[in-house]
CSV table of C-alpha atoms in Angstrom, one decimal:
chain,number,residue,atom,x,y,z
A,661,MET,CA,49.0,-6.2,93.7
A,662,LYS,CA,47.6,-3.7,96.2
A,663,VAL,CA,49.3,-2.8,99.4
A,664,LYS,CA,48.8,-0.4,102.3
A,665,LEU,CA,51.5,1.5,104.1
A,666,GLU,CA,51.0,0.8,107.8
A,667,GLU,CA,54.1,2.0,109.6
A,668,VAL,CA,57.4,3.9,108.9
A,669,GLU,CA,60.4,4.1,111.2
A,670,ARG,CA,62.7,7.1,110.4
A,671,TYR,CA,66.4,7.2,111.3
A,672,GLU,CA,69.5,9.1,110.5
A,673,ARG,CA,73.2,8.2,110.2
A,674,HIS,CA,76.1,10.6,110.2
A,675,VAL,CA,79.6,10.3,108.8
A,676,ASN,CA,82.7,12.4,108.7
A,677,MET,CA,84.0,12.3,105.2
A,678,ARG,CA,87.6,11.3,104.4
A,679,LEU,CA,87.9,14.1,101.8
A,680,ALA,CA,86.1,17.4,101.4
A,681,PHE,CA,83.7,17.5,98.4
A,682,ARG,CA,82.8,20.7,96.7
A,683,PHE,CA,80.0,21.0,94.2
A,684,GLY,CA,78.0,24.0,93.2
A,685,VAL,CA,78.0,26.5,96.1
A,686,ILE,CA,78.8,24.1,99.0
A,687,THR,CA,81.9,22.3,100.4
A,688,VAL,CA,80.9,19.2,102.4
A,689,THR,CA,83.1,17.7,105.1
A,690,ASP,CA,80.5,15.6,106.9
A,691,ALA,CA,77.2,14.1,105.9
A,692,THR,CA,73.8,12.8,107.1
A,693,GLN,CA,71.8,10.0,105.6
A,694,ALA,CA,68.1,9.3,106.1
A,695,VAL,CA,67.2,5.6,106.6
A,696,ILE,CA,63.6,4.3,106.7
A,697,LYS,CA,62.0,1.0,107.5
A,698,VAL,CA,58.4,0.5,106.4
A,699,ARG,CA,55.8,-2.1,107.1
A,700,ILE,CA,53.2,-2.8,104.5
A,701,ALA,CA,50.0,-4.8,104.6
A,702,LEU,CA,49.0,-7.1,101.7
A,703,GLN,CA,45.3,-7.8,100.9
A,704,ASP,CA,45.7,-11.4,102.0
A,705,GLY,CA,46.5,-10.3,105.5
A,706,ARG,CA,50.2,-10.7,105.4
A,707,THR,CA,52.7,-8.0,106.3
A,708,SER,CA,56.2,-7.3,105.0
A,709,GLU,CA,59.0,-4.9,105.8
A,710,GLY,CA,61.3,-3.0,103.5
A,711,VAL,CA,64.1,-0.4,103.7
A,712,ALA,CA,65.6,2.6,101.8
A,713,ALA,CA,68.3,5.1,102.5
A,714,GLU,CA,69.2,8.4,100.9
A,715,ALA,CA,71.5,11.3,101.7
A,716,LEU,CA,70.1,14.4,103.4
A,717,ALA,CA,71.9,17.0,101.2
A,718,ALA,CA,72.1,20.7,101.6
A,719,LYS,CA,72.3,23.2,98.7
A,720,TRP,CA,71.3,20.8,95.9
A,721,PHE,CA,67.5,20.4,96.2
A,722,GLU,CA,67.2,24.0,97.4
A,723,LYS,CA,70.1,26.4,96.6
A,724,SER,CA,68.7,29.6,97.7
A,725,PRO,CA,71.0,31.5,100.1
A,726,GLU,CA,67.9,32.4,102.1
A,727,PHE,CA,68.0,28.9,103.7
A,728,SER,CA,70.8,27.6,105.9
A,729,ASP,CA,72.2,24.1,105.4
A,730,ALA,CA,70.2,22.9,108.5
A,731,GLN,CA,67.0,24.3,107.0
A,732,ASN,CA,67.7,22.5,103.8
A,733,LEU,CA,67.9,19.2,105.7
A,734,GLU,CA,64.7,20.0,107.6
A,735,GLN,CA,62.9,20.6,104.3
A,736,LEU,CA,63.8,17.1,103.2
A,737,ARG,CA,62.5,15.7,106.5
A,738,GLN,CA,59.3,17.6,106.0
A,739,ALA,CA,58.9,16.1,102.5
A,740,LEU,CA,59.3,12.7,104.0
A,741,GLY,CA,56.8,13.3,106.8
A,742,LEU,CA,54.3,14.7,104.3
A,743,ALA,CA,54.6,11.7,102.0
A,744,ILE,CA,54.1,9.3,104.9
A,745,GLU,CA,51.0,11.1,105.9
A,746,LEU,CA,49.5,11.0,102.4
A,747,TYR,CA,50.5,7.4,101.6
A,748,ARG,CA,49.0,6.1,104.9
A,749,ALA,CA,45.8,8.0,104.4
A,750,HIS,CA,45.4,6.7,100.9
A,751,GLY,CA,44.8,3.1,102.0
A,752,PHE,CA,45.2,0.0,99.7
A,753,ASP,CA,46.5,0.6,96.2
A,754,THR,CA,49.2,-0.6,93.8
A,755,PRO,CA,52.7,0.6,94.7
A,756,PHE,CA,52.8,2.9,91.7
A,757,ASP,CA,49.3,4.4,92.4
A,758,LEU,CA,50.4,5.2,96.0
A,759,PHE,CA,52.9,7.4,94.3
A,760,VAL,CA,51.0,8.8,91.4
A,761,GLU,CA,47.6,9.3,93.2
A,762,THR,CA,49.3,11.4,95.9
A,763,TYR,CA,51.7,13.2,93.6
A,764,ALA,CA,49.7,16.4,93.1
A,765,GLU,CA,48.8,16.7,96.8
A,766,GLN,CA,52.5,16.1,97.8
A,767,GLN,CA,53.5,18.9,95.5
A,768,ARG,CA,50.7,21.2,96.5
A,769,ARG,CA,51.2,20.8,100.2
A,770,GLY,CA,55.0,20.9,99.8
A,771,ALA,CA,54.7,24.3,98.1
A,772,GLU,CA,52.6,25.5,101.1
A,773,LEU,CA,55.6,24.5,103.3
A,774,GLY,CA,58.0,26.4,101.0
A,775,LEU,CA,59.4,23.3,99.3
A,776,ASN,CA,60.3,23.5,95.7
A,777,PRO,CA,59.2,20.5,93.5
A,778,LEU,CA,62.6,18.8,93.7
A,779,ALA,CA,62.6,18.9,97.5
A,780,ALA,CA,59.0,17.8,97.8
A,781,ALA,CA,59.7,14.7,95.7
A,782,TYR,CA,62.4,13.5,98.1
A,783,GLY,CA,59.8,12.0,100.5
A,784,PRO,CA,58.0,9.8,97.9
A,785,ALA,CA,61.4,8.8,96.4
A,786,LEU,CA,62.4,7.2,99.7
A,787,LEU,CA,59.0,5.7,100.5
A,788,ASP,CA,58.6,4.1,97.0
A,789,ARG,CA,61.9,2.2,97.3
A,790,ALA,CA,61.1,0.9,100.7
A,791,ILE,CA,57.6,-0.2,99.7
A,792,LEU,CA,58.8,-2.1,96.7
A,793,ASP,CA,61.5,-3.7,98.8
A,794,ALA,CA,58.8,-4.9,101.1
A,795,VAL,CA,56.7,-6.2,98.2
A,796,GLY,CA,59.6,-8.1,96.7
A,797,ARG,CA,60.4,-9.7,100.0
A,798,ALA,CA,56.8,-10.8,100.4
A,799,ILE,CA,56.5,-12.4,97.0
A,800,GLY,CA,60.1,-13.6,96.6
A,801,GLN,CA,60.9,-11.5,93.5
A,802,SER,CA,63.9,-9.3,92.7
A,803,PHE,CA,63.7,-5.6,91.6
A,804,ALA,CA,64.4,-6.5,88.0
A,805,THR,CA,61.8,-9.3,88.0
A,806,MET,CA,59.1,-7.0,89.5
A,807,ILE,CA,59.7,-4.2,87.0
A,808,ARG,CA,59.8,-6.4,84.0
A,809,ALA,CA,56.5,-8.0,85.0
A,810,ASN,CA,55.2,-4.6,86.1
A,811,VAL,CA,54.3,-5.8,89.6
A,812,PRO,CA,54.1,-2.1,90.9
A,813,GLY,CA,51.4,-1.3,88.3
A,814,ILE,CA,53.3,1.4,86.4
A,815,ARG,CA,50.9,3.1,84.0
A,816,THR,CA,50.3,6.3,82.0
A,817,THR,CA,48.2,9.0,83.7
A,818,SER,CA,47.2,12.5,83.1
A,819,LEU,CA,50.6,13.5,84.5
A,820,THR,CA,52.4,11.7,81.6
A,821,PRO,CA,50.0,12.1,78.6
A,822,ASP,CA,52.9,11.6,76.2
A,823,ILE,CA,53.5,8.0,77.3
A,824,GLU,CA,51.2,5.2,75.9
A,825,ASP,CA,50.4,2.2,78.0
A,826,THR,CA,51.1,-0.3,75.2
A,827,ALA,CA,54.6,1.2,74.6
A,828,LEU,CA,55.3,1.4,78.3
A,829,ALA,CA,54.4,-2.3,78.8
A,830,GLY,CA,56.7,-3.3,76.0
A,831,PHE,CA,59.5,-1.1,77.3
A,832,LEU,CA,59.3,-2.7,80.8
A,833,ALA,CA,59.1,-6.2,79.5
A,834,GLY,CA,62.2,-5.7,77.4
A,835,LEU,CA,64.4,-4.5,80.2
A,836,VAL,CA,67.4,-6.7,80.9
A,837,PRO,CA,69.5,-6.4,84.1
A,838,GLN,CA,73.2,-5.9,83.5
A,839,ALA,CA,75.9,-8.0,85.1
A,840,GLY,CA,78.1,-5.0,85.8
A,841,ILE,CA,78.4,-1.2,85.2
A,842,ASP,CA,81.4,1.2,84.8
A,843,VAL,CA,82.1,3.8,87.5
A,844,ARG,CA,82.3,7.5,86.4
A,845,HIS,CA,84.5,9.0,89.0
A,846,THR,CA,83.5,12.5,90.3
A,847,VAL,CA,86.2,15.2,90.4
A,848,GLY,CA,84.9,17.8,92.8
A,849,LEU,CA,85.9,21.5,92.7
A,850,VAL,CA,88.4,21.2,95.5
A,851,ASP,CA,89.7,17.7,94.9
A,852,PRO,CA,93.5,17.5,94.9
A,853,LEU,CA,94.8,16.6,91.5
A,854,THR,CA,98.5,15.8,92.0
A,855,ALA,CA,100.8,15.0,94.8
A,856,ALA,CA,101.7,18.7,95.0
A,857,ASP,CA,98.1,19.5,96.0
A,858,ARG,CA,98.2,17.0,98.9
A,859,PRO,CA,101.0,17.8,101.4
A,860,THR,CA,102.1,15.0,103.7
A,861,SER,CA,100.6,16.9,106.6
A,862,GLU,CA,97.1,16.8,105.0
A,863,ARG,CA,97.0,13.2,103.9
A,864,VAL,CA,94.5,10.8,105.2
A,865,ASN,CA,96.7,7.7,104.6
A,866,ASP,CA,93.9,5.2,104.8
A,867,GLY,CA,95.0,3.1,101.8
A,868,LEU,CA,92.6,4.7,99.4
A,869,PRO,CA,93.6,7.3,96.7
A,870,GLU,CA,93.5,10.9,97.6
A,871,THR,CA,94.5,12.7,94.4
A,872,LEU,CA,93.2,12.4,90.9
A,873,GLU,CA,96.5,11.0,89.8
A,874,GLU,CA,96.1,8.3,92.5
A,875,VAL,CA,92.5,7.6,91.5
A,876,VAL,CA,93.5,7.0,87.9
A,877,SER,CA,96.2,4.5,88.8
A,878,TYR,CA,94.3,2.8,91.7
A,879,TYR,CA,90.9,2.3,90.1
A,880,ARG,CA,92.0,2.3,86.4
A,881,GLY,CA,88.6,3.6,85.4
A,882,ARG,CA,87.7,5.1,82.0
A,883,TYR,CA,84.9,7.5,82.9
A,884,TYR,CA,85.2,10.8,84.8
A,885,LYS,CA,82.7,13.5,85.8
A,886,LEU,CA,84.2,17.0,86.1
A,887,LYS,CA,82.6,19.8,88.1
A,888,VAL,CA,82.9,23.4,86.8
A,889,GLY,CA,82.2,26.4,88.9
A,890,GLY,CA,80.8,29.2,86.7
A,891,ASP,CA,84.0,31.3,86.4
A,892,ILE,CA,85.3,30.8,82.9
A,893,GLU,CA,88.9,31.6,83.6
A,894,ALA,CA,89.0,29.5,86.8
A,895,ASP,CA,87.2,26.6,85.1
A,896,LEU,CA,89.6,26.6,82.1
A,897,ALA,CA,92.6,26.6,84.4
A,898,ARG,CA,91.3,23.7,86.5
A,899,LEU,CA,90.2,21.7,83.4
A,900,GLY,CA,93.7,22.2,82.0
A,901,ARG,CA,95.2,20.6,85.1
A,902,ILE,CA,92.7,17.8,85.1
A,903,ALA,CA,93.4,17.1,81.4
A,904,ALA,CA,97.1,16.9,82.1
A,905,VAL,CA,96.4,14.1,84.6
A,906,LEU,CA,93.9,12.2,82.5
A,907,ASP,CA,96.0,12.6,79.3
A,908,ALA,CA,99.0,11.1,81.0
A,909,GLY,CA,97.4,8.1,82.7
A,910,ALA,CA,93.8,7.4,82.0
A,911,GLY,CA,94.1,5.9,78.5
A,912,ASP,CA,91.1,6.2,76.2
A,913,TYR,CA,89.1,8.1,78.8
A,914,ARG,CA,85.6,9.7,78.6
A,915,THR,CA,84.3,12.7,80.6
A,916,THR,CA,81.1,14.6,81.3
A,917,LEU,CA,81.0,18.2,82.5
A,918,ASP,CA,78.6,19.1,85.4
A,919,GLY,CA,77.8,22.8,85.8
A,920,ASN,CA,75.6,22.4,88.9
A,921,GLU,CA,73.6,25.5,87.8
A,922,GLN,CA,76.7,27.7,88.2
A,923,TYR,CA,76.2,29.6,84.9
A,924,ASP,CA,73.7,32.4,84.6
A,925,ASP,CA,72.7,31.8,81.0
A,926,VAL,CA,73.5,29.7,77.9
A,927,GLU,CA,75.9,32.3,76.6
A,928,GLY,CA,78.2,31.8,79.5
A,929,ILE,CA,78.5,28.1,79.1
A,930,VAL,CA,78.8,28.4,75.3
A,931,GLU,CA,81.7,30.7,75.9
A,932,LEU,CA,83.3,28.2,78.2
A,933,TRP,CA,82.9,25.5,75.6
A,934,ARG,CA,84.3,27.7,72.8
A,935,ARG,CA,87.4,28.4,74.9
A,936,ILE,CA,87.8,24.7,75.7
A,937,GLU,CA,87.8,23.9,72.0
A,938,GLU,CA,90.3,26.6,71.3
A,939,THR,CA,92.8,25.5,74.0
A,940,PRO,CA,95.3,23.0,72.6
A,941,ALA,CA,96.0,21.5,76.0
A,942,LEU,CA,92.3,20.6,76.3
A,943,ALA,CA,92.0,18.9,72.9
A,944,ARG,CA,91.7,15.4,74.2
A,945,LEU,CA,89.4,16.4,77.0
A,946,ALA,CA,87.1,18.2,74.6
A,947,LYS,CA,87.0,15.2,72.3
A,948,SER,CA,86.3,12.9,75.3
A,949,THR,CA,83.3,14.9,76.6
A,950,LEU,CA,80.0,13.0,76.2
A,951,PHE,CA,77.6,15.6,77.5
A,952,ILE,CA,77.1,18.6,79.7
A,953,GLU,CA,74.9,18.4,82.8
A,954,GLN,CA,72.7,21.2,84.0
A,955,PRO,CA,75.1,24.2,83.6
A,956,ILE,CA,72.4,26.9,83.8
A,957,LYS,CA,70.6,28.0,86.9
A,958,ARG,CA,67.2,26.4,87.2
A,959,ALA,CA,65.4,29.7,87.4
A,960,VAL,CA,66.1,30.3,83.7
A,961,ALA,CA,67.2,26.8,82.5
A,962,LEU,CA,63.8,26.0,81.1
A,963,SER,CA,62.9,29.5,79.8
A,964,ARG,CA,65.3,29.7,76.8
A,965,SER,CA,66.6,27.3,74.2
A,966,VAL,CA,70.0,25.7,74.8
A,967,GLU,CA,70.4,25.1,71.1
A,968,PRO,CA,73.5,27.3,70.9
A,969,LEU,CA,75.3,24.9,73.3
A,970,ALA,CA,73.6,21.7,72.0
A,971,ARG,CA,75.1,22.3,68.6
A,972,HIS,CA,78.5,21.5,70.3
A,973,ARG,CA,77.6,18.9,72.9
A,974,ALA,CA,74.4,17.3,74.2
A,975,VAL,CA,72.9,18.9,77.3
A,976,ILE,CA,70.9,17.3,80.0
A,977,ILE,CA,68.7,18.6,82.8
A,978,ASP,CA,69.3,17.5,86.4
A,979,GLU,CA,68.2,20.0,89.1
A,980,SER,CA,65.5,21.3,86.6
A,981,ASP,CA,64.0,17.9,86.5
A,982,GLY,CA,61.6,18.8,89.4
A,983,GLU,CA,58.3,17.4,88.1
A,984,LEU,CA,57.1,14.6,85.9
A,985,SER,CA,56.5,17.1,83.2
A,986,SER,CA,59.9,18.7,83.3
A,987,PHE,CA,61.7,16.5,80.8
A,988,PRO,CA,59.2,16.9,78.0
A,989,ARG,CA,59.5,20.7,78.5
A,990,ALA,CA,63.2,20.5,78.3
A,991,LEU,CA,63.1,18.6,75.1
A,992,LYS,CA,61.4,21.4,73.4
A,993,LEU,CA,64.2,23.7,74.3
A,994,GLY,CA,67.0,21.6,72.9
A,995,TYR,CA,68.0,19.4,75.8
A,996,ALA,CA,68.8,15.9,74.7
A,997,GLY,CA,68.7,14.0,78.0
A,998,VAL,CA,67.8,13.8,81.6
A,999,SER,CA,69.5,12.4,84.7
A,1000,SER,CA,68.4,9.4,86.7
A,1001,LYS,CA,68.9,10.1,90.4
A,1002,SER,CA,67.3,7.9,93.1
A,1003,CYS,CA,66.7,11.0,95.2
A,1004,LYS,CA,64.3,12.2,92.5
A,1005,GLY,CA,62.3,8.9,92.5
A,1006,PHE,CA,62.8,5.7,90.7
A,1007,TYR,CA,59.3,5.8,89.1
A,1008,LYS,CA,60.3,9.1,87.5
A,1009,SER,CA,63.5,7.5,86.2
A,1010,ILE,CA,61.5,4.6,84.7
A,1011,LEU,CA,59.0,6.9,83.0
A,1012,ASN,CA,61.7,9.2,81.7
A,1013,ALA,CA,63.6,6.2,80.4
A,1014,ALA,CA,60.5,5.1,78.5
A,1015,ARG,CA,60.3,8.5,77.0
A,1016,VAL,CA,64.0,8.2,75.9
A,1017,ALA,CA,63.3,4.8,74.3
A,1018,ARG,CA,60.4,6.3,72.4
A,1019,LEU,CA,62.4,9.3,71.2
A,1020,GLY,CA,65.2,7.1,69.9
A,1021,SER,CA,68.6,8.2,68.6
A,1022,GLY,CA,70.0,11.4,69.9
A,1023,HIS,CA,68.2,11.3,73.3
A,1024,PHE,CA,69.5,9.6,76.4
A,1025,MET,CA,69.3,9.2,80.2
A,1026,SER,CA,72.4,9.5,82.3
A,1027,ALA,CA,73.1,7.8,85.6
A,1028,GLU,CA,74.1,10.4,88.2
A,1029,ASP,CA,74.7,10.4,92.0
A,1030,LEU,CA,73.8,12.5,95.0
A,1031,THR,CA,76.2,10.7,97.3
A,1032,THR,CA,74.6,7.3,97.5
A,1033,TRP,CA,76.4,5.8,100.4
A,1034,PRO,CA,77.7,2.2,100.3
A,1035,GLY,CA,75.0,-0.2,101.5
A,1036,VAL,CA,71.3,0.1,100.8
A,1037,SER,CA,71.5,3.4,99.0
A,1038,VAL,CA,74.1,2.5,96.4
A,1039,GLN,CA,72.7,-0.9,95.8
A,1040,GLN,CA,69.1,0.3,95.1
A,1041,ASP,CA,70.5,2.9,92.7
A,1042,LEU,CA,72.8,0.5,90.9
A,1043,ALA,CA,69.9,-2.0,90.5
A,1044,LEU,CA,67.8,0.8,88.9
A,1045,VAL,CA,70.3,2.3,86.5
A,1046,SER,CA,71.7,-1.0,85.3
A,1047,LEU,CA,68.2,-2.3,84.6
A,1048,LEU,CA,67.4,0.8,82.6
A,1049,GLY,CA,70.4,0.0,80.3
A,1050,MET,CA,72.9,2.6,81.4
A,1051,THR,CA,76.5,1.4,81.0
A,1052,HIS,CA,78.3,3.9,83.3
A,1053,VAL,CA,77.2,5.7,86.5
A,1054,GLU,CA,78.6,8.5,88.5
A,1055,ARG,CA,79.8,7.3,91.8
A,1056,ASN,CA,81.3,9.5,94.5
A,1057,ALA,CA,80.5,8.3,98.0
A,1058,HIS,CA,83.1,5.4,97.8
A,1059,HIS,CA,85.7,8.1,97.3
A,1060,PHE,CA,84.6,10.8,99.7
A,1061,ILE,CA,83.4,8.4,102.4
A,1062,ASP,CA,85.5,5.5,103.6
A,1063,GLY,CA,83.3,2.6,102.6
A,1064,MET,CA,80.8,1.5,105.3
A,1065,SER,CA,82.7,3.2,108.1
A,1066,PHE,CA,79.4,4.7,109.4
A,1067,ALA,CA,78.0,1.2,110.1
A,1068,PRO,CA,78.7,-1.3,113.0
A,1069,GLU,CA,81.2,-4.1,112.2
A,1070,ALA,CA,78.5,-6.8,112.2
A,1071,GLU,CA,76.4,-4.9,109.7
A,1072,GLN,CA,79.5,-4.4,107.4
A,1073,ARG,CA,80.3,-8.1,107.5
A,1074,ALA,CA,76.7,-9.0,106.7
A,1075,PHE,CA,76.7,-6.8,103.6
A,1076,VAL,CA,80.1,-8.3,102.5
A,1077,ALA,CA,78.7,-11.8,103.0
A,1078,ALA,CA,75.5,-11.1,101.0
A,1079,HIS,CA,77.2,-9.1,98.3
A,1080,PRO,CA,80.8,-10.4,97.9
A,1081,ASP,CA,81.0,-9.3,94.3
A,1082,LEU,CA,80.3,-5.7,95.3
A,1083,TYR,CA,82.2,-5.3,98.6
A,1084,GLY,CA,85.5,-6.4,100.1
A,1085,LYS,CA,86.8,-6.0,103.6
A,1086,GLN,CA,90.4,-6.1,104.8
A,1087,PRO,CA,91.4,-6.5,108.5
A,1088,GLY,CA,91.1,-3.2,110.3
A,1089,LYS,CA,89.4,-1.5,107.4
A,1090,PRO,CA,85.7,-0.8,106.7
A,1091,ALA,CA,83.8,-2.7,104.0
A,1092,ARG,CA,84.5,-0.9,100.7
A,1093,LEU,CA,83.1,-1.0,97.1
A,1094,LYS,CA,85.1,-3.2,94.7
A,1095,ALA,CA,85.7,-0.7,92.0
A,1096,ILE,CA,89.1,-1.8,90.9
A,1097,GLY,CA,89.2,-1.8,87.1
A,1098,GLY,CA,86.6,1.0,87.1
A,1099,ARG,CA,83.7,-1.5,87.1
A,1100,LEU,CA,81.2,-2.8,89.7
A,1101,ALA,CA,79.8,-6.3,89.6
A,1102,LEU,CA,76.0,-6.5,90.2
A,1103,GLY,CA,75.1,-10.2,90.2
A,1104,SER,CA,74.4,-10.3,94.0
A,1105,LEU,CA,71.7,-7.6,93.7
A,1106,ASP,CA,69.4,-10.3,92.3
A,1107,VAL,CA,67.7,-11.0,95.6
A,1108,PRO,CA,64.1,-10.8,96.7
A,1109,GLY,CA,63.2,-7.2,97.3
A,1110,PHE,CA,64.9,-4.1,96.1
A,1111,ALA,CA,68.5,-5.2,95.8
A,1112,VAL,CA,69.3,-5.6,99.5
A,1113,GLY,CA,70.4,-9.0,100.8
A,1114,ALA,CA,71.6,-8.0,104.2
A,1115,GLU,CA,70.0,-6.4,107.3
A,1116,MET,CA,70.9,-3.0,108.7
A,1117,ASP,CA,71.5,-2.4,112.4
A,1118,PHE,CA,68.8,0.0,113.2
A,1119,THR,CA,69.8,0.0,116.9
A,1120,SER,CA,73.0,1.9,116.0
A,1121,MET,CA,71.1,4.7,114.3
A,1122,LYS,CA,69.5,7.8,115.8
A,1123,PRO,CA,65.8,8.6,115.4
A,1124,MET,CA,65.2,11.2,112.7
A,1125,ALA,CA,65.6,14.7,114.1
A,1126,GLY,CA,62.3,16.1,115.1
A,1127,GLU,CA,60.4,12.9,114.2
A,1128,VAL,CA,58.9,9.9,115.9
A,1129,THR,CA,57.8,6.6,114.4
A,1130,SER,CA,54.6,6.8,112.4
């Protein structure tokens, strides 16, 4: 199937977060989301509309202190504007070829604008989801059905010479959508851990958990993602307090460690791990750790082997996964896996998952989050990672943002009605993810399009800053 991108409407939503979230070098107390609605033309003369949404995040795509947070957000808007220009000029093509045939130019022109590869990829990541949503609505097929039948036309190209078309076709056809997925709760660097960390005067008192102790007893989940900050002594002290909470109440828990590029070199993170293993109070936490995520700054992360750390725990790339060729480069240096993040592009996730399937035992893809807000953003990400076979996924927006509080009441009710297994709504409260038991049900995502069975209220949104409809 070939389609043409005709029009893109760009909007933004803003939310004040219920709790502060610190990761890497930034503490976030409010957030902005990009929302787009596209119209595509089909070759038979029909048109169709689709949507996508993704956080505009500072200090993740680009962490250089040379840029302000506002400049970081503008970089992502530039990446989106550039992708729209290139896709529209390309004319009719398969959904995948709209992505892959403009990929090099997106990166080249992004670099001219000062965008690193990760930031430049943000625009296509949003567009590709909205375009496939429009395709699915036009032909009455769900995301899983379209990917299994390869409706987008996913294929190997000179950008992915290590992937064979025959193996790729078999991989796609063999994918099976999961009925549910476990939540891996994010513990940020400033999250309160116990009641002593959350004085009465600071409490939100909105009915949701505010400390890690409360999270453990409220959601009863098994999986936790723990942020570390690059200071060995401070990281050890905080991990010790986290371990005390998890050991006491989380049962047979599992964890991952996320360095967010806070360590300068592999020696630093190896030393942290050595100290973790030597600390009796961290024995259960050490045993529970499944893998370590991007602990080393991207400037050097792919310049030296991580084998000294990989001997202890598997290591994955995240921020260093800027280009389609990044994962194969990382494999040669001892990395065992790569993250799936919708903000990096769902085609990249699918191609990397096919690589993992070919590599076999000892290699994996993890499902990570860059604050996928409840609604369109979280649903499209859940549809992707569950289809790719991942059994647990980092989720954080449902904890740091109060459900769909950013959306009008009517929109919230529409999403609850369309996806009653995923959301619940109590009187006087916003629609919230149903994560009790540490698991999300995904059956209602099986709808025509890309996992969205309700309509957003675009009249309640602001036009994207500095942009007009295309």
